[in-house]
Amino acid sequence: MQQGHPRYKQLSRARHEMAMHRRYMFAKKINEGMHSFVNGVREVMKGVANAIFNTSGTKPPEEKPEIKDIYSEMHNPKGLMQIVPPKFNE
C-alpha cells in the first residue's frame, strides 16, 4: 500500500529550492544595494574634493601609476653597496 502522495518528494524538493532561491536573491539585492551605496559615497567624496580644489585654486594631485620591474632590479644590481664611514671632524 502506498503511503502519501507519489509526488510529495518532488514537491517538497521544489519548495526547498524555491526557498533557497528567495534567500539567494534577497542576499544578492542587499549586496548590490551596499555596493551602489559605497559607489555613491565615493562619488560624493570625489565631488567634494574636486570642489575644494577648484575653490582653492590649486590643481588636484594627478594619479601616476608607478610600475616597477622587480625582476630586473633583483638580477641586475645597479652597483655594489658602498659603506661610507661617518666623518667626525666636521
Coordinates of C-alpha atoms in Angstrom, one line a residue:
M1 CA 0.0 0.0 0.0
Q2 CA 1.2 3.5 -0.9
Q3 CA 1.7 5.9 1.9
G4 CA 1.2 9.6 0.9
H5 CA 1.1 11.2 -2.5
P6 CA 3.6 9.9 -5.0
R7 CA 4.7 13.5 -5.9
Y8 CA 5.3 14.5 -2.3
K9 CA 9.1 14.1 -2.6
Q10 CA 9.2 16.2 -5.8
L11 CA 7.0 18.9 -4.4
S12 CA 9.0 19.1 -1.2
R13 CA 12.3 19.4 -3.1
A14 CA 10.8 22.2 -5.3
R15 CA 9.6 24.1 -2.2
H16 CA 13.1 23.8 -0.7
E17 CA 14.7 25.0 -3.9
M18 CA 12.4 28.0 -4.1
A19 CA 13.1 28.9 -0.5
M20 CA 16.8 28.8 -1.2
H21 CA 16.4 30.8 -4.4
R22 CA 14.5 33.5 -2.4
R23 CA 17.2 33.7 0.2
Y24 CA 19.9 33.9 -2.5
M25 CA 18.0 36.7 -4.4
F26 CA 17.5 38.6 -1.1
A27 CA 21.2 38.4 -0.3
K28 CA 22.1 39.4 -3.8
K29 CA 19.9 42.5 -3.7
I30 CA 21.3 43.5 -0.3
N31 CA 24.8 43.1 -1.7
E32 CA 24.0 45.2 -4.8
G33 CA 22.5 47.9 -2.6
M34 CA 25.5 48.1 -0.4
H35 CA 27.8 48.2 -3.4
S36 CA 25.8 51.0 -5.0
F37 CA 25.8 52.9 -1.7
V38 CA 29.6 52.7 -1.4
N39 CA 29.9 53.8 -5.0
G40 CA 27.6 56.8 -4.3
V41 CA 29.6 57.8 -1.2
R42 CA 32.8 57.6 -3.3
E43 CA 31.3 59.8 -6.0
V44 CA 30.2 62.3 -3.4
M45 CA 33.6 62.4 -1.7
K46 CA 35.2 62.8 -5.1
G47 CA 32.9 65.7 -5.9
V48 CA 33.6 67.4 -2.6
A49 CA 37.3 67.0 -3.1
N50 CA 37.1 68.5 -6.6
A51 CA 35.0 71.4 -5.3
I52 CA 37.5 72.1 -2.6
F53 CA 40.4 72.1 -5.0
N54 CA 38.5 74.2 -7.5
T55 CA 37.7 76.9 -4.9
S56 CA 41.2 77.0 -3.5
G57 CA 42.7 77.4 -7.0
T58 CA 45.1 74.5 -6.7
K59 CA 45.1 71.5 -9.0
P60 CA 44.2 68.1 -7.6
P61 CA 47.0 65.7 -7.5
E62 CA 47.1 63.6 -10.6
E63 CA 47.5 59.9 -10.0
K64 CA 50.6 58.5 -11.7
P65 CA 50.8 54.7 -11.7
E66 CA 54.2 53.6 -10.6
I67 CA 55.3 50.4 -12.3
K68 CA 58.4 48.8 -11.0
D69 CA 60.2 46.0 -12.7
I70 CA 61.2 44.0 -9.6
Y71 CA 62.7 41.1 -11.5
S72 CA 65.3 43.2 -13.4
E73 CA 66.2 45.1 -10.2
M74 CA 66.9 41.8 -8.4
H75 CA 69.0 40.3 -11.2
N76 CA 70.7 43.4 -12.5
P77 CA 72.0 45.2 -9.4
K78 CA 72.9 48.9 -10.0
G79 CA 76.2 48.5 -8.2
L80 CA 77.8 47.3 -5.1
M81 CA 76.6 48.7 -1.8
Q82 CA 79.1 51.2 -0.6
I83 CA 79.6 51.7 3.1
V84 CA 80.7 55.3 3.9
P85 CA 82.3 55.8 7.3
P86 CA 81.0 58.7 9.3
K87 CA 83.0 61.8 9.4
F88 CA 83.7 63.1 12.9
N89 CA 85.9 66.1 12.0
E90 CA 83.2 68.3 10.7

